[in-house]
């Protein structure tokens, strides 16, 4: 019995030590979070995003009273959603700003994730320790996602608090669901550019090359890809005015499907539908489909069903890019 008691105490001591001791993955995540927060590029991008958020919030609060008093506005009762969508034309709303600045945040957090470690000689020293290789790539990705998640949640809480203080309106539960769904989609959207930049940081030895590659892909999908799609469709159908209504609907559907290959278009479709409950469709509709439709907000479940293809596409693209980075890093030679 005495030996059993000693064995039981030893097991308890071992379990308590395992609970209090941090594993190598937790240590690397904490170290990466601290390094990212202290870096100047993150501070500059954080200040830029916060300034644009405050500017958009100021414009929205200045026009929220006029927007609520407008009649026949299905979204007029959703005051807190109006804070993220309404504008007077002087500044775009915040979700449009985030569509533009979010990729820069993801690229800045991941373009030197691996090649900077190798160029500084710290990657060999780190892999010489009893650390699994996949722990390093997971820590790089998870730490950046933690920073992005905390940033967007803090901005959402700041928006809700400002709305409570200035307007004094009660917040509906459906608004909470839609706002935090918007935050979740924003995290996935920035996570896609983060995983893509990590792929470039593994594929290129120089950090400047990986940064230029990430910015180049972002500029292509943001600026040049819509121009290429429109020019290509005009080559096949030069005179759109000669089309009948069913053919025009098919033509516009084809253009939208091609544009949705860009992550920015998927993000724009998803956030617009979630933040504007009156949006019922993301494509052109015929007069027969619009006949008898009453302008009213959609329930949250139906809005989520409308944007589910866009959300699943963003999530699949993010996981695919991270899987590519994982595969490339696991097969990379780090001794050279």
Short mmCIF file of C-alpha atoms in Angstrom, two decimals:
data_model
loop_
_atom_site.label_atom_id
_atom_site.label_comp_id
_atom_site.label_asym_id
_atom_site.label_seq_id
_atom_site.Cartn_x
_atom_site.Cartn_y
_atom_site.Cartn_z
CA UNK A 1 0.00 0.00 0.00
CA UNK A 2 2.85 2.35 0.78
CA UNK A 3 4.42 1.70 -2.61
CA UNK A 4 1.06 2.33 -4.31
CA UNK A 5 0.77 5.65 -2.45
CA UNK A 6 4.26 6.69 -3.57
CA UNK A 7 3.41 5.70 -7.17
CA UNK A 8 0.15 7.68 -7.03
CA UNK A 9 1.97 10.78 -5.75
CA UNK A 10 4.53 10.42 -8.52
CA UNK A 11 1.81 10.24 -11.18
CA UNK A 12 0.11 13.35 -9.76
CA UNK A 13 3.40 15.24 -9.71
CA UNK A 14 4.13 14.27 -13.31
CA UNK A 15 0.66 15.29 -14.50
CA UNK A 16 0.86 18.65 -12.71
CA UNK A 17 4.26 19.30 -14.25
CA UNK A 18 2.90 18.44 -17.69
CA UNK A 19 0.01 20.85 -17.19
CA UNK A 20 2.20 23.75 -16.04
CA UNK A 21 5.05 23.25 -18.48
CA UNK A 22 4.60 24.79 -21.90
CA UNK A 23 5.37 22.69 -24.94
CA UNK A 24 7.66 23.87 -27.75
CA UNK A 25 4.69 24.82 -29.93
CA UNK A 26 3.22 27.17 -27.30
CA UNK A 27 6.62 28.73 -26.70
CA UNK A 28 7.18 29.35 -30.42
CA UNK A 29 3.70 30.84 -30.83
CA UNK A 30 4.27 33.22 -27.92
CA UNK A 31 7.67 34.20 -29.31
CA UNK A 32 6.27 34.83 -32.80
CA UNK A 33 3.40 36.92 -31.44
CA UNK A 34 5.82 39.06 -29.43
CA UNK A 35 8.12 39.54 -32.43
CA UNK A 36 5.26 40.52 -34.75
CA UNK A 37 3.76 43.00 -32.30
CA UNK A 38 7.12 44.71 -31.75
CA UNK A 39 7.94 45.00 -35.46
CA UNK A 40 7.64 48.41 -37.10
CA UNK A 41 5.79 47.13 -40.17
CA UNK A 42 3.00 45.76 -38.00
CA UNK A 43 2.80 49.01 -36.04
CA UNK A 44 2.54 51.03 -39.27
CA UNK A 45 -0.15 48.77 -40.75
CA UNK A 46 -2.02 48.70 -37.45
CA UNK A 47 -2.04 52.50 -37.31
CA UNK A 48 -3.22 52.67 -40.93
CA UNK A 49 -6.10 50.22 -40.38
CA UNK A 50 -7.16 51.89 -37.11
CA UNK A 51 -7.11 55.34 -38.74
CA UNK A 52 -9.23 54.16 -41.66
CA UNK A 53 -11.62 52.49 -39.23
CA UNK A 54 -11.96 55.63 -37.15
CA UNK A 55 -12.47 57.73 -40.28
CA UNK A 56 -15.16 55.41 -41.62
CA UNK A 57 -16.81 55.28 -38.20
CA UNK A 58 -16.82 59.07 -37.96
CA UNK A 59 -18.48 59.40 -41.37
CA UNK A 60 -21.02 56.68 -40.51
CA UNK A 61 -21.94 58.28 -37.18
CA UNK A 62 -22.37 61.63 -38.88
CA UNK A 63 -24.87 60.18 -41.36
CA UNK A 64 -26.56 57.51 -39.23
CA UNK A 65 -29.49 59.73 -38.18
CA UNK A 66 -30.39 60.61 -41.75
CA UNK A 67 -30.12 56.97 -42.78
CA UNK A 68 -32.44 55.76 -40.02
CA UNK A 69 -35.13 58.33 -40.83
CA UNK A 70 -35.25 57.42 -44.53
CA UNK A 71 -38.47 55.58 -45.35
CA UNK A 72 -38.66 52.33 -47.31
CA UNK A 73 -35.19 51.32 -46.15
CA UNK A 74 -35.19 47.62 -45.19
CA UNK A 75 -31.89 48.01 -43.33
CA UNK A 76 -32.93 51.16 -41.46
CA UNK A 77 -33.55 49.31 -38.20
CA UNK A 78 -30.05 47.77 -38.14
CA UNK A 79 -28.21 50.75 -36.70
CA UNK A 80 -24.95 48.97 -35.92
CA UNK A 81 -24.77 47.40 -39.36
CA UNK A 82 -25.19 50.89 -40.80
CA UNK A 83 -22.04 51.93 -38.95
CA UNK A 84 -20.06 49.55 -41.15
CA UNK A 85 -21.81 50.24 -44.46
CA UNK A 86 -23.18 53.78 -44.67
CA UNK A 87 -21.16 56.61 -46.20
CA UNK A 88 -21.70 60.08 -47.63
CA UNK A 89 -19.33 59.60 -50.54
CA UNK A 90 -16.32 61.28 -48.95
CA UNK A 91 -14.87 57.96 -47.69
CA UNK A 92 -15.64 54.34 -48.55
CA UNK A 93 -17.20 52.19 -45.81
CA UNK A 94 -14.94 50.11 -43.60
CA UNK A 95 -15.54 46.76 -45.32
CA UNK A 96 -14.39 48.31 -48.62
CA UNK A 97 -11.27 49.66 -46.92
CA UNK A 98 -10.63 46.24 -45.40
CA UNK A 99 -10.93 44.62 -48.82
CA UNK A 100 -8.03 46.83 -49.90
CA UNK A 101 -5.86 46.88 -46.75
CA UNK A 102 -6.45 43.34 -45.47
CA UNK A 103 -4.16 41.68 -48.05
CA UNK A 104 -1.35 44.07 -47.14
CA UNK A 105 -1.67 43.03 -43.50
CA UNK A 106 -1.52 39.33 -44.38
CA UNK A 107 1.44 39.80 -46.73
CA UNK A 108 3.33 41.89 -44.17
CA UNK A 109 2.92 39.22 -41.48
CA UNK A 110 4.12 36.31 -43.63
CA UNK A 111 6.44 37.38 -46.46
CA UNK A 112 9.60 36.79 -44.36
CA UNK A 113 8.35 33.94 -42.18
CA UNK A 114 10.92 31.35 -43.34
CA UNK A 115 13.51 32.98 -45.63
CA UNK A 116 14.46 35.59 -43.01
CA UNK A 117 15.15 32.81 -40.50
CA UNK A 118 17.34 31.02 -43.02
CA UNK A 119 19.22 34.12 -44.16
CA UNK A 120 19.95 35.06 -40.54
CA UNK A 121 21.17 31.56 -39.74
CA UNK A 122 18.61 31.00 -36.97
CA UNK A 123 16.69 28.30 -38.83
CA UNK A 124 19.52 25.77 -38.56
CA UNK A 125 19.97 26.49 -34.85
CA UNK A 126 16.24 26.15 -34.25
CA UNK A 127 15.98 22.85 -36.10
CA UNK A 128 18.99 21.55 -34.13
CA UNK A 129 16.81 21.72 -31.01
CA UNK A 130 14.31 18.95 -30.13
CA UNK A 131 11.57 20.68 -32.13
CA UNK A 132 9.47 19.17 -34.86
CA UNK A 133 9.65 20.90 -38.20
CA UNK A 134 5.88 21.16 -38.57
CA UNK A 135 5.70 22.98 -35.20
CA UNK A 136 7.64 25.87 -36.72
CA UNK A 137 5.43 26.37 -39.77
CA UNK A 138 2.29 25.95 -37.65
CA UNK A 139 3.56 28.48 -35.10
CA UNK A 140 4.24 31.02 -37.87
CA UNK A 141 0.69 30.66 -39.21
CA UNK A 142 -1.17 30.39 -35.90
CA UNK A 143 0.62 33.35 -34.29
CA UNK A 144 -0.28 35.65 -37.20
CA UNK A 145 -3.91 34.47 -37.08
CA UNK A 146 -4.03 35.20 -33.36
CA UNK A 147 -2.85 38.77 -33.97
CA UNK A 148 -5.35 39.27 -36.81
CA UNK A 149 -8.22 37.85 -34.76
CA UNK A 150 -7.50 40.07 -31.76
CA UNK A 151 -7.20 43.13 -34.01
CA UNK A 152 -10.55 42.62 -35.74
CA UNK A 153 -12.39 41.68 -32.56
CA UNK A 154 -11.02 44.80 -30.85
CA UNK A 155 -12.18 46.97 -33.78
CA UNK A 156 -15.65 45.41 -33.66
CA UNK A 157 -15.96 46.02 -29.92
CA UNK A 158 -14.75 49.59 -30.42
CA UNK A 159 -17.43 50.12 -33.06
CA UNK A 160 -20.15 48.65 -30.84
CA UNK A 161 -19.03 50.76 -27.88
CA UNK A 162 -18.97 53.95 -29.93
CA UNK A 163 -22.43 53.19 -31.26
CA UNK A 164 -23.79 52.58 -27.77
CA UNK A 165 -22.34 55.83 -26.44
CA UNK A 166 -23.33 58.09 -29.33
CA UNK A 167 -26.64 56.66 -30.58
CA UNK A 168 -27.87 54.95 -27.41
CA UNK A 169 -29.76 52.40 -29.53
CA UNK A 170 -30.28 48.86 -28.35
CA UNK A 171 -28.33 46.20 -30.21
CA UNK A 172 -30.29 43.32 -31.69
CA UNK A 173 -28.92 39.76 -31.38
CA UNK A 174 -29.07 39.38 -35.16
CA UNK A 175 -26.70 42.33 -35.49
CA UNK A 176 -24.20 40.62 -33.18
CA UNK A 177 -24.32 37.47 -35.34
CA UNK A 178 -23.83 39.42 -38.55
CA UNK A 179 -20.98 41.55 -37.19
CA UNK A 180 -19.05 38.60 -35.80
CA UNK A 181 -19.69 36.64 -39.01
CA UNK A 182 -18.14 39.58 -40.84
CA UNK A 183 -15.13 39.38 -38.50
CA UNK A 184 -14.80 35.64 -39.14
CA UNK A 185 -14.84 36.13 -42.92
CA UNK A 186 -12.32 38.96 -42.61
CA UNK A 187 -9.97 36.69 -40.66
CA UNK A 188 -10.27 34.00 -43.36
CA UNK A 189 -9.66 36.59 -46.07
CA UNK A 190 -6.50 37.95 -44.44
CA UNK A 191 -5.47 34.38 -43.60
CA UNK A 192 -5.51 33.52 -47.30
CA UNK A 193 -3.00 36.25 -48.09
CA UNK A 194 -0.98 35.22 -45.04
CA UNK A 195 -0.74 31.60 -46.20
CA UNK A 196 0.09 32.72 -49.75
CA UNK A 197 2.89 34.96 -48.49
CA UNK A 198 4.27 32.06 -46.41
CA UNK A 199 4.38 29.98 -49.60
CA UNK A 200 6.44 32.72 -51.26
CA UNK A 201 8.72 32.98 -48.22
CA UNK A 202 9.52 29.28 -48.56
CA UNK A 203 9.87 29.34 -52.35
CA UNK A 204 12.14 32.42 -52.56
CA UNK A 205 15.39 32.87 -50.68
CA UNK A 206 15.27 36.68 -50.57
CA UNK A 207 12.66 38.45 -48.46
CA UNK A 208 12.36 41.29 -50.97
CA UNK A 209 11.49 38.81 -53.73
CA UNK A 210 8.78 37.14 -51.66
CA UNK A 211 7.32 40.52 -50.69
CA UNK A 212 7.24 41.69 -54.33
CA UNK A 213 5.62 38.40 -55.38
CA UNK A 214 2.88 38.76 -52.77
CA UNK A 215 2.19 42.38 -53.65
CA UNK A 216 2.23 41.49 -57.35
CA UNK A 217 -0.43 38.80 -56.90
CA UNK A 218 -2.52 41.22 -54.84
CA UNK A 219 -2.26 43.95 -57.49
CA UNK A 220 -3.13 41.49 -60.26
CA UNK A 221 -6.34 40.28 -58.61
CA UNK A 222 -7.32 43.75 -57.39
CA UNK A 223 -6.57 45.90 -60.44
CA UNK A 224 -5.75 43.91 -63.55
CA UNK A 225 -7.87 40.78 -63.27
CA UNK A 226 -11.27 42.57 -63.64
CA UNK A 227 -9.89 44.45 -66.67
CA UNK A 228 -8.70 41.19 -68.27
CA UNK A 229 -12.06 39.50 -67.68
CA UNK A 230 -14.07 42.37 -69.15
CA UNK A 231 -11.81 42.65 -72.19
CA UNK A 232 -11.97 38.90 -72.80
CA UNK A 233 -15.76 38.84 -72.59
CA UNK A 234 -16.08 41.80 -74.95
CA UNK A 235 -14.05 39.90 -77.53
CA UNK A 236 -16.62 37.11 -77.54
CA UNK A 237 -19.74 39.30 -77.21
CA UNK A 238 -18.91 42.79 -78.54
CA UNK A 239 -22.48 44.17 -78.57
CA UNK A 240 -24.26 43.43 -75.31
CA UNK A 241 -27.23 45.67 -76.22
CA UNK A 242 -28.25 43.21 -78.95
CA UNK A 243 -28.73 40.37 -76.46
CA UNK A 244 -32.09 39.23 -75.20
CA UNK A 245 -32.87 39.28 -71.48
CA UNK A 246 -32.08 35.57 -70.84
CA UNK A 247 -28.84 35.83 -72.82
CA UNK A 248 -27.86 39.03 -70.98
CA UNK A 249 -28.44 37.29 -67.64
CA UNK A 250 -26.25 34.36 -68.72
CA UNK A 251 -23.60 36.81 -69.94
CA UNK A 252 -23.53 38.66 -66.62
CA UNK A 253 -23.51 35.39 -64.68
CA UNK A 254 -20.48 34.26 -66.66
CA UNK A 255 -18.65 37.51 -65.90
CA UNK A 256 -19.48 37.25 -62.18
CA UNK A 257 -18.32 33.63 -62.02
CA UNK A 258 -15.02 34.57 -63.61
CA UNK A 259 -14.59 37.54 -61.27
CA UNK A 260 -15.24 35.28 -58.28
CA UNK A 261 -11.98 33.50 -58.95
CA UNK A 262 -10.44 36.55 -57.25
CA UNK A 263 -10.44 36.42 -53.41
CA UNK A 264 -11.35 40.12 -53.20
CA UNK A 265 -14.60 39.50 -55.10
CA UNK A 266 -15.52 36.59 -52.80
CA UNK A 267 -14.88 38.76 -49.77
CA UNK A 268 -16.88 41.66 -51.20
CA UNK A 269 -19.88 39.44 -52.00
CA UNK A 270 -19.86 37.78 -48.57
CA UNK A 271 -19.48 40.96 -46.51
CA UNK A 272 -22.02 42.93 -48.54
CA UNK A 273 -24.67 40.25 -48.05
CA UNK A 274 -24.01 39.84 -44.32
CA UNK A 275 -23.84 43.55 -43.52
CA UNK A 276 -26.81 44.48 -45.73
CA UNK A 277 -29.69 42.10 -44.91
CA UNK A 278 -31.81 43.48 -47.76
CA UNK A 279 -29.46 41.88 -50.34
CA UNK A 280 -31.26 38.79 -51.62
CA UNK A 281 -29.12 37.72 -54.55
CA UNK A 282 -25.52 38.12 -55.69
CA UNK A 283 -26.30 37.83 -59.39
CA UNK A 284 -28.63 39.38 -61.98
CA UNK A 285 -32.33 38.53 -61.66
CA UNK A 286 -35.05 38.53 -64.29
CA UNK A 287 -38.27 40.51 -64.03
CA UNK A 288 -40.21 37.29 -63.35
CA UNK A 289 -37.99 36.56 -60.35
CA UNK A 290 -38.42 40.10 -59.00
CA UNK A 291 -42.18 40.18 -59.46
CA UNK A 292 -44.01 40.31 -56.14
CA UNK A 293 -40.81 40.61 -54.08
CA UNK A 294 -41.30 42.70 -50.92
CA UNK A 295 -38.28 44.78 -49.85
CA UNK A 296 -37.51 43.28 -46.44
CA UNK A 297 -34.35 42.04 -44.68
CA UNK A 298 -33.41 38.40 -45.00
CA UNK A 299 -33.03 36.23 -41.89
CA UNK A 300 -29.48 35.52 -40.87
CA UNK A 301 -29.70 31.85 -41.86
CA UNK A 302 -30.81 32.66 -45.40
CA UNK A 303 -28.12 35.34 -45.80
CA UNK A 304 -25.58 32.77 -44.66
CA UNK A 305 -26.88 30.30 -47.23
CA UNK A 306 -26.49 32.95 -49.96
CA UNK A 307 -22.82 33.58 -49.11
CA UNK A 308 -21.90 30.01 -48.18
CA UNK A 309 -20.20 29.32 -51.57
CA UNK A 310 -18.06 32.46 -51.13
CA UNK A 311 -17.11 31.57 -47.55
CA UNK A 312 -16.27 27.97 -48.43
CA UNK A 313 -14.23 29.17 -51.42
CA UNK A 314 -12.15 31.53 -49.25
CA UNK A 315 -11.66 28.84 -46.62
CA UNK A 316 -10.66 26.24 -49.22
CA UNK A 317 -8.16 28.64 -50.83
CA UNK A 318 -6.63 29.45 -47.43
CA UNK A 319 -6.25 25.79 -46.48
CA UNK A 320 -4.86 24.93 -49.91
CA UNK A 321 -2.17 27.62 -49.71
CA UNK A 322 -1.22 26.58 -46.18
CA UNK A 323 -1.07 22.92 -47.27
CA UNK A 324 1.29 23.92 -50.08
CA UNK A 325 3.50 25.83 -47.64
CA UNK A 326 3.47 22.87 -45.24
CA UNK A 327 4.46 20.45 -48.00
CA UNK A 328 7.22 22.67 -49.35
CA UNK A 329 8.68 23.36 -45.91
CA UNK A 330 8.66 19.70 -44.87
CA UNK A 331 10.66 18.79 -47.99
CA UNK A 332 12.99 21.82 -47.89
CA UNK A 333 16.70 21.47 -47.34
CA UNK A 334 17.64 23.86 -44.54
CA UNK A 335 21.33 23.02 -44.11
CA UNK A 336 22.42 25.06 -47.14
#
